[in-house]
Short mmCIF file of C-alpha atoms in Angstrom, two decimals:
data_model
loop_
_atom_site.label_atom_id
_atom_site.label_comp_id
_atom_site.label_asym_id
_atom_site.label_seq_id
_atom_site.Cartn_x
_atom_site.Cartn_y
_atom_site.Cartn_z
CA MET A 1 0.00 0.00 0.00
CA LYS A 2 1.42 3.36 -1.08
CA ALA A 3 -0.17 6.73 -0.53
CA LYS A 4 0.94 10.36 -0.79
CA LEU A 5 -0.60 13.04 1.37
CA SER A 6 -0.19 16.79 1.40
CA ARG A 7 1.06 18.53 4.55
CA GLU A 8 -2.55 19.44 5.28
CA GLY A 9 -3.52 15.75 5.25
CA SER A 10 -5.41 15.61 1.93
CA LEU A 11 -4.97 12.56 -0.31
CA LYS A 12 -2.87 13.10 -3.44
CA SER A 13 -2.44 9.50 -4.67
CA PHE A 14 -3.28 6.02 -3.44
CA GLU A 15 -2.31 2.61 -4.80
CA VAL A 16 -2.42 -0.94 -3.50
CA LYS A 17 -0.47 -3.74 -5.17
CA GLY A 18 -0.21 -7.37 -4.16
CA ASP A 19 0.87 -10.71 -5.50
CA LEU A 20 0.43 -14.36 -4.62
CA ARG A 21 3.60 -16.45 -4.81
CA LEU A 22 3.86 -20.21 -4.62
CA ARG A 23 6.99 -22.08 -3.53
CA ILE A 24 7.09 -25.89 -3.43
CA PHE A 25 9.84 -27.78 -1.62
CA ASP A 26 8.68 -31.36 -2.30
CA SER A 27 7.97 -32.98 -5.67
CA THR A 28 4.92 -34.65 -4.08
CA PHE A 29 3.12 -31.32 -3.99
CA THR A 30 3.83 -29.94 -7.48
CA LYS A 31 0.34 -30.63 -8.87
CA VAL A 32 -1.57 -28.49 -6.42
CA LYS A 33 -4.68 -26.40 -6.94
CA LEU A 34 -5.47 -23.18 -5.08
CA ASP A 35 -9.06 -22.22 -4.41
CA LEU A 36 -9.10 -18.47 -3.74
CA THR A 37 -11.35 -15.90 -2.22
CA ALA A 38 -10.61 -12.96 -4.50
CA ASN A 39 -13.29 -10.28 -4.38
CA THR A 40 -13.11 -7.15 -6.50
CA THR A 41 -13.46 -4.85 -3.50
CA ASN A 42 -12.20 -1.28 -3.92
CA ASN A 43 -12.14 -1.76 -7.71
CA ALA A 44 -9.36 -4.36 -7.49
CA GLN A 45 -8.11 -5.85 -10.77
CA PHE A 46 -6.52 -9.32 -10.98
CA GLN A 47 -3.99 -10.71 -13.45
CA THR A 48 -2.92 -14.35 -13.63
CA HIS A 49 0.46 -15.72 -14.75
CA PRO A 50 0.54 -16.74 -18.46
CA ASN A 51 0.93 -20.41 -17.48
CA VAL A 52 -2.11 -20.30 -15.18
CA ASP A 53 -5.57 -21.12 -16.52
CA LYS A 54 -7.07 -17.62 -16.78
CA SER A 55 -10.57 -18.80 -17.64
CA LEU A 56 -10.70 -21.12 -14.62
CA PHE A 57 -9.63 -18.29 -12.34
CA ASN A 58 -12.20 -15.82 -13.73
CA ASN A 59 -15.06 -18.32 -13.42
CA ALA A 60 -14.18 -20.23 -10.24
CA ARG A 61 -11.38 -18.21 -8.61
CA THR A 62 -9.10 -21.26 -8.85
CA VAL A 63 -5.37 -21.14 -9.61
CA GLN A 64 -4.20 -24.12 -11.65
CA LEU A 65 -1.77 -24.63 -14.53
CA LYS A 66 -3.22 -24.63 -18.04
CA ASP A 67 -1.85 -28.16 -18.44
CA PRO A 68 -2.91 -30.04 -15.26
CA SER A 69 -0.56 -32.91 -16.13
CA LYS A 70 2.41 -30.64 -15.46
CA GLY A 71 3.51 -29.46 -12.06
CA PHE A 72 4.82 -26.26 -10.58
CA PRO A 73 8.64 -26.00 -10.37
CA ILE A 74 10.40 -27.06 -7.15
CA ASN A 75 12.37 -24.67 -4.92
CA GLN A 76 11.37 -21.65 -6.97
CA SER A 77 9.20 -18.77 -5.86
CA VAL A 78 6.64 -18.47 -8.63
CA GLY A 79 4.22 -15.57 -8.89
CA VAL A 80 0.82 -16.96 -9.91
CA LEU A 81 -1.43 -13.93 -9.35
CA ARG A 82 -1.18 -10.14 -9.17
CA TRP A 83 -3.71 -7.51 -8.18
CA SER A 84 -3.89 -3.75 -7.89
CA ALA A 85 -6.35 -1.12 -6.72
CA ASN A 86 -6.38 2.65 -6.96
CA ALA A 87 -8.38 5.40 -5.35
CA THR A 88 -9.05 8.98 -6.39
CA SER A 89 -8.22 11.98 -4.26
CA ASP A 90 -11.88 12.49 -3.37
CA ALA A 91 -12.38 8.92 -2.11
CA ALA A 92 -13.71 9.04 1.44
CA GLY A 93 -12.41 6.69 4.11
CA VAL A 94 -9.88 4.94 1.91
CA LEU A 95 -6.94 5.70 4.24
CA PRO A 96 -6.72 3.69 7.47
CA ILE A 97 -4.88 6.57 9.18
CA THR A 98 -4.39 10.26 8.38
CA PHE A 99 -1.64 12.70 9.33
CA THR A 100 -1.56 16.50 9.46
CA VAL A 101 1.61 18.60 9.75
CA TRP A 102 1.76 22.09 11.24
CA VAL A 103 4.91 24.13 10.48
CA ASN A 104 5.73 27.42 12.23
CA LYS A 105 8.90 29.34 11.40
CA GLY A 106 10.67 31.42 14.08
CA SER A 107 12.74 34.56 13.65
CA ASP A 108 16.14 32.82 13.93
CA GLU A 109 15.75 30.15 11.19
CA SER A 110 14.20 27.78 13.73
CA PHE A 111 11.12 25.74 12.94
CA ASN A 112 8.45 24.33 15.22
CA ILE A 113 6.91 21.19 13.72
CA MET A 114 3.78 19.52 15.08
CA LEU A 115 2.56 16.24 13.60
CA GLU A 116 -0.89 14.81 14.37
CA TYR A 117 -2.39 11.45 13.49
CA GLU A 118 -5.95 10.15 13.58
CA LEU A 119 -7.36 6.68 12.94
CA SER A 120 -9.69 7.17 10.00
CA GLY A 121 -10.64 3.60 9.11
CA GLY A 122 -12.38 0.92 11.13
CA ASP A 123 -9.39 -1.44 11.32
CA SER A 124 -6.76 -1.42 14.05
CA LEU A 125 -3.13 -0.86 13.06
CA SER A 126 0.11 -2.06 14.65
CA ASN A 127 3.80 -1.13 14.45
CA VAL A 128 2.92 2.40 13.33
CA SER A 129 6.01 4.60 12.92
CA VAL A 130 6.86 7.90 11.25
CA THR A 131 10.37 8.70 9.96
CA ILE A 132 11.14 12.43 9.74
CA PRO A 133 14.33 13.52 7.93
CA TYR A 134 16.52 16.43 9.01
CA ALA A 135 19.82 17.90 7.80
CA THR A 136 20.97 21.11 9.51
CA SER A 137 20.69 20.29 13.21
CA GLU A 138 19.39 17.55 15.47
CA PRO A 139 15.77 18.20 16.48
CA ALA A 140 14.77 18.88 20.08
CA VAL A 141 11.53 17.07 20.93
CA SER A 142 9.23 19.05 23.22
CA SER A 143 6.15 16.81 23.46
CA PHE A 144 5.21 13.40 22.14
CA ASP A 145 2.88 10.44 22.47
CA ALA A 146 4.48 6.94 22.59
CA SER A 147 8.27 6.97 22.01
CA TYR A 148 10.89 8.34 19.62
CA GLU A 149 14.54 7.89 18.63
CA VAL A 150 17.07 10.13 16.91
CA SER A 151 19.60 8.25 14.78
CA GLY A 152 21.76 9.27 11.84
CA ASP A 153 19.91 11.88 9.80
CA SER A 154 16.33 11.05 10.78
CA LEU A 155 13.92 11.21 13.70
CA GLU A 156 11.67 8.17 14.15
CA TRP A 157 8.39 8.47 16.05
CA SER A 158 7.33 4.97 17.14
CA ILE A 159 3.59 5.08 17.84
CA GLY A 160 2.98 1.33 18.06
CA ALA A 161 -0.66 0.21 18.09
CA VAL A 162 -3.38 2.58 16.87
CA ASP A 163 -6.94 1.48 17.67
CA GLU A 164 -10.07 2.79 19.35
CA THR A 165 -8.20 3.29 22.63
CA ASN A 166 -5.35 5.17 20.94
CA ALA A 167 -7.07 6.72 17.95
CA SER A 168 -5.16 10.02 17.92
CA GLY A 169 -1.90 11.56 19.06
CA ALA A 170 0.64 14.29 18.43
CA PHE A 171 4.39 14.82 18.15
CA GLU A 172 6.17 18.18 18.43
CA PHE A 173 9.79 19.19 17.96
CA GLU A 174 11.99 22.18 17.13
CA ALA A 175 15.05 22.33 14.89
CA GLN A 176 17.26 24.71 12.95
CA ALA A 177 16.92 24.48 9.16
CA GLU A 178 17.50 26.53 6.06
CA ASP A 179 14.08 25.57 4.75
CA GLU A 180 11.11 23.56 6.02
CA ALA A 181 11.54 21.21 3.05
CA GLU A 182 14.36 19.51 5.04
CA PHE A 183 11.71 17.72 7.11
CA PHE A 184 9.89 16.26 4.11
CA PRO A 185 8.91 13.80 2.84
CA MET A 186 7.90 12.02 6.04
CA ASN A 187 7.54 8.27 5.67
CA VAL A 188 4.80 6.34 7.50
CA CYS A 189 4.94 2.56 8.03
CA PHE A 190 2.38 0.29 9.71
CA SER A 191 1.00 -3.25 9.75
CA LYS A 192 -2.62 -4.08 9.02
CA ASN A 193 -4.11 -7.50 9.74
CA ARG A 194 -7.08 -7.07 7.43
CA PRO A 195 -5.97 -6.64 3.80
CA PHE A 196 -7.26 -3.79 1.69
CA THR A 197 -8.05 -6.28 -1.09
CA ASP A 198 -9.96 -9.37 0.01
CA VAL A 199 -7.72 -12.28 -1.06
CA ASP A 200 -7.41 -15.64 0.71
CA GLU A 201 -6.40 -19.08 -0.43
CA GLU A 202 -7.09 -22.74 0.34
CA LEU A 203 -4.75 -25.53 -0.79
CA GLN A 204 -6.42 -28.54 -2.43
CA LEU A 205 -4.55 -31.89 -2.20
CA ASP A 206 -5.61 -35.48 -2.81
CA LYS A 207 -5.89 -38.03 0.04
CA SER A 208 -2.52 -39.70 -0.60
CA THR A 209 -0.75 -36.35 -0.38
CA LEU A 210 -2.58 -35.44 2.83
CA PHE A 211 -1.57 -38.78 4.36
CA SER A 212 2.06 -38.15 3.37
CA ILE A 213 2.01 -34.79 5.16
CA PHE A 214 0.39 -36.30 8.25
CA ALA A 215 2.84 -39.22 8.39
CA ARG A 216 5.88 -36.95 8.21
CA ASN A 217 4.51 -34.62 10.88
CA MET A 218 3.84 -37.57 13.22
CA ALA A 219 7.35 -38.93 12.68
CA GLY A 220 8.70 -36.36 15.11
CA GLY A 221 12.13 -34.82 14.99
CA PRO A 222 13.67 -31.59 16.22
CA SER A 223 11.42 -28.56 16.40
CA LEU A 224 12.07 -24.86 16.91
CA ASN A 225 9.80 -22.72 19.04
CA LEU A 226 8.97 -19.23 17.80
CA LEU A 227 10.19 -16.64 20.32
CA ALA A 228 8.94 -13.49 18.61
CA GLU A 229 7.65 -12.24 15.28
CA LYS A 230 7.52 -8.53 14.56
CA TYR A 231 7.30 -6.22 11.59
CA VAL A 232 9.92 -3.50 11.18
CA SER A 233 9.60 -0.30 9.22
CA GLN A 234 12.39 -0.99 6.68
CA PRO A 235 12.91 -4.02 4.39
CA ILE A 236 15.68 -6.25 5.79
CA ASN A 237 18.55 -7.99 4.05
CA PRO A 238 18.06 -11.64 5.17
CA LYS A 239 21.77 -12.38 4.68
CA LEU A 240 22.88 -9.79 7.24
CA LEU A 241 21.41 -10.75 10.62
CA ALA A 242 23.37 -11.10 13.86
CA TYR A 243 22.00 -12.21 17.24
CA CYS A 244 23.73 -10.94 20.38
CA PRO A 245 25.35 -13.85 22.30
CA THR A 246 24.58 -12.42 25.75
CA MET A 247 21.41 -10.30 25.35
CA ASP A 248 18.13 -10.64 23.46
CA LEU A 249 19.20 -8.19 20.77
CA LEU A 250 19.10 -8.66 17.02
CA ALA A 251 21.20 -6.58 14.63
CA VAL A 252 19.86 -6.30 11.08
CA ALA A 253 20.94 -4.55 7.89
CA THR A 254 18.23 -2.96 5.78
CA LEU A 255 18.10 -2.84 2.01
CA ASP A 256 19.03 0.84 2.11
CA GLU A 257 22.34 -0.13 3.82
CA GLN A 258 21.50 0.93 7.37
CA VAL A 259 22.14 -1.16 10.50
CA TYR A 260 19.67 -1.24 13.39
CA VAL A 261 19.53 -3.19 16.65
CA TYR A 262 16.13 -4.40 17.87
CA ARG A 263 14.80 -6.11 20.97
CA LEU A 264 12.69 -9.23 20.50
CA ASN A 265 9.52 -7.20 21.03
CA GLY A 266 10.36 -5.14 17.93
CA GLN A 267 11.57 -2.04 19.78
CA LYS A 268 14.51 -0.33 18.11
CA VAL A 269 17.44 0.10 20.54
CA PHE A 270 19.92 2.05 18.40
CA GLY A 271 21.29 2.38 14.90
CA VAL A 272 24.84 2.21 13.57
CA ALA A 273 25.55 5.44 11.70
CA ASN A 274 26.26 4.80 8.03
CA ARG A 275 27.30 7.91 6.22
CA GLN A 276 27.12 7.90 2.44
CA ALA A 277 30.89 7.52 2.17
CA HIS A 278 30.76 4.18 3.98
CA GLY A 279 28.85 2.46 1.18
CA GLY A 280 27.01 -0.84 1.61
CA VAL A 281 27.04 -3.17 4.61
CA ASN A 282 29.24 -6.26 4.17
CA GLN A 283 29.34 -7.95 7.58
CA ILE A 284 27.98 -7.66 11.14
CA LYS A 285 29.65 -9.28 14.14
CA TRP A 286 28.88 -9.04 17.87
CA LYS A 287 31.66 -9.16 20.45
CA PRO A 288 31.38 -12.43 22.43
CA ASN A 289 30.47 -10.57 25.63
CA GLY A 290 27.80 -8.57 23.79
CA GLN A 291 29.23 -5.20 24.80
CA SER A 292 30.14 -4.08 21.26
CA ILE A 293 29.16 -4.70 17.68
CA ALA A 294 31.37 -4.41 14.60
CA VAL A 295 29.99 -3.45 11.18
CA ALA A 296 32.10 -3.70 8.00
CA PHE A 297 31.18 -1.53 5.01
CA SER A 298 32.05 -1.79 1.33
CA SER A 299 34.34 1.25 1.73
CA ARG A 300 36.61 -1.12 3.74
CA LYS A 301 35.81 0.73 6.96
CA ILE A 302 34.80 -0.98 10.21
CA CYS A 303 32.71 0.82 12.83
CA LEU A 304 32.76 -0.39 16.44
CA THR A 305 29.63 0.63 18.36
CA SER A 306 28.86 0.21 22.06
CA SER A 307 25.72 -1.79 22.81
CA GLN A 308 25.41 0.06 26.13
CA THR A 309 25.25 3.60 24.73
CA GLY A 310 24.60 3.06 21.02
CA LYS A 311 27.48 5.40 20.18
CA MET A 312 30.39 4.65 17.87
CA MET A 313 33.56 3.93 19.87
CA TYR A 314 36.09 3.56 17.08
CA GLN A 315 36.42 3.44 13.31
CA LEU A 316 39.00 1.34 11.47
CA ASP A 317 40.00 2.23 7.91
CA CYS A 318 41.36 -0.85 6.15
CA SER A 319 41.56 0.73 2.69
CA ALA A 320 45.25 1.63 3.21
CA HIS A 321 46.16 -2.05 3.76
CA SER A 322 44.13 -3.77 1.03
CA THR A 323 41.81 -3.08 -1.87
CA ALA A 324 39.82 -6.28 -1.25
CA GLN A 325 36.36 -6.22 0.29
CA ILE A 326 35.82 -7.26 3.91
CA CYS A 327 33.92 -10.55 3.76
CA CYS A 328 34.46 -11.89 7.29
CA LEU A 329 34.71 -10.42 10.80
CA GLY A 330 35.95 -12.00 14.02
CA TRP A 331 36.82 -10.86 17.53
CA GLY A 332 40.15 -12.01 18.96
CA TYR A 333 41.61 -12.38 22.45
CA ASN A 334 44.80 -10.75 23.67
CA PHE A 335 46.12 -12.43 26.81
CA LEU A 336 49.27 -11.49 28.66
CA ASP A 337 50.35 -15.10 29.19
CA VAL A 338 48.80 -17.49 26.68
CA ASP A 339 50.41 -20.62 28.18
CA ALA A 340 49.09 -19.80 31.65
CA VAL A 341 45.61 -19.21 30.22
CA LYS A 342 45.61 -22.65 28.57
CA VAL A 343 46.58 -24.29 31.86
CA ASN A 344 43.81 -22.47 33.74
CA ILE A 345 41.23 -23.39 31.10
CA HIS A 346 41.86 -27.11 31.64
CA LYS A 347 41.33 -26.66 35.39
CA LEU A 348 37.77 -25.38 34.96
CA ARG A 349 34.72 -27.50 34.34
CA GLY A 350 32.66 -26.93 31.22
CA VAL A 351 35.40 -24.88 29.55
CA SER A 352 37.13 -26.35 26.52
CA ASN A 353 38.32 -23.40 24.47
CA LEU A 354 38.94 -19.66 24.54
CA GLU A 355 35.41 -18.96 23.33
CA ASP A 356 34.08 -20.15 26.70
CA VAL A 357 36.27 -17.70 28.61
CA THR A 358 33.73 -14.91 28.12
CA ASN A 359 31.05 -16.94 29.96
CA LEU A 360 33.07 -18.26 32.90
CA GLY A 361 30.97 -16.57 35.57
CA SER A 362 32.03 -16.84 39.20
CA GLN A 363 34.15 -19.97 38.77
CA ALA A 364 37.08 -18.05 37.26
CA LYS A 365 39.31 -15.42 38.80
CA PRO A 366 40.28 -12.38 36.73
CA SER A 367 43.90 -13.03 37.63
CA ASP A 368 43.70 -16.43 35.91
CA PHE A 369 42.88 -14.81 32.57
CA PRO A 370 44.73 -11.48 32.39
CA ASP A 371 43.42 -9.59 29.38
CA LEU A 372 45.88 -7.28 27.63
CA PRO A 373 43.44 -4.50 26.56
CA THR A 374 41.85 -4.47 30.01
CA ASP A 375 45.20 -4.31 31.78
CA LEU A 376 46.35 -1.48 29.54
CA ALA A 377 43.16 0.47 30.16
CA PHE A 378 43.64 0.34 33.94
CA LEU A 379 47.39 0.82 33.88
CA ASP A 380 48.59 3.39 36.46
CA VAL A 381 51.16 5.23 34.37
CA GLU A 382 52.39 7.40 37.26
CA ASN A 383 53.29 4.43 39.45
CA MET A 384 54.94 2.67 36.51
CA MET A 385 57.30 5.56 35.79
CA PRO A 386 60.87 5.22 37.14
CA LYS A 387 61.55 7.13 40.33
CA LEU A 388 64.21 9.88 39.95
CA SER A 389 66.37 11.15 42.77
CA THR A 390 65.57 14.52 44.29
CA LEU A 391 67.37 17.41 42.63
CA PRO A 392 69.73 19.41 44.85
CA ALA A 393 68.63 22.83 46.08
CA GLY A 394 69.34 25.70 43.67
CA GLY A 395 72.25 28.20 44.18
CA GLN A 396 74.90 25.57 44.86
CA GLU A 397 77.51 24.26 42.46
#
């Protein structure tokens, strides 16, 4: 769903596009048939894939190949149906939520921006957020409903759920800017359980196929329990995900080459600043103790960010050493006495390698595993300096 609104909240354009994709992992299920509920609500128009029987879909809302003797390909995501719907600017009630922006300019190139929202449709929304860009100076928020976060070159207002109990709200901030256009366009993201276009599907299989599914499900085997499932405002690169080894934090890279850290409930904790000169994101790696996160960019720069404060601690520029791209990241250990560390590791239960040193808990003494960076950080330089003899009193030769 894409819509453009004026700053006064009037609708300028509205478009909804969707598609139905089929992916089969087992050759047993290639000759399937989909019975759909596909109503032409909101003037929706449907288009089937050229290999799908168009006449059967128009008459019975069934998706099936033109040649039923053939099957759908295996391990390929195949689009079988597309639909789209548009609305004119005078369409009433088409938007599930509306926003209005009030801009007041001060005498010293400062702007006061107030943003209001109101639930305009009958359906509840979740994960509602508004991203507001800025360029000249970081905004100062004066009043807000829900929560917000300032990261990089944008201000994100996280509203969360919008329903009958939270049908309206406002957000106000002040910032220096050369022109009010710096704060536009504002991007709104949300999740909606009820689709704008009424499309649902039912899979039709014969009895032998159903028995095969049932038999394999009853056979048992390892299973994974779902801990959390949340929608985020930006599309994510599925190849760049990193879970914190000590805390329930997930670092993700978005398709626009930004890195964000989320809690399992979907709340954004902080973002790793990616200036345009850094380029794309190549790798993400948490420190074993979870206190820092390293992000490698295509510019061959590595940013180290604290997970406690969300601020960048250090930046490494590897472009002077190599022209190759960074394809792997790893955290190392720097011990004062490696041989002594190996001896102490064998003395402890449940510890077999250096990776376990970070999770030793109370069973290990810090003196057993002296860490070089830690020792250097707490080094008392004054006491380590050589002591010089007292100089004789002046005036004597």
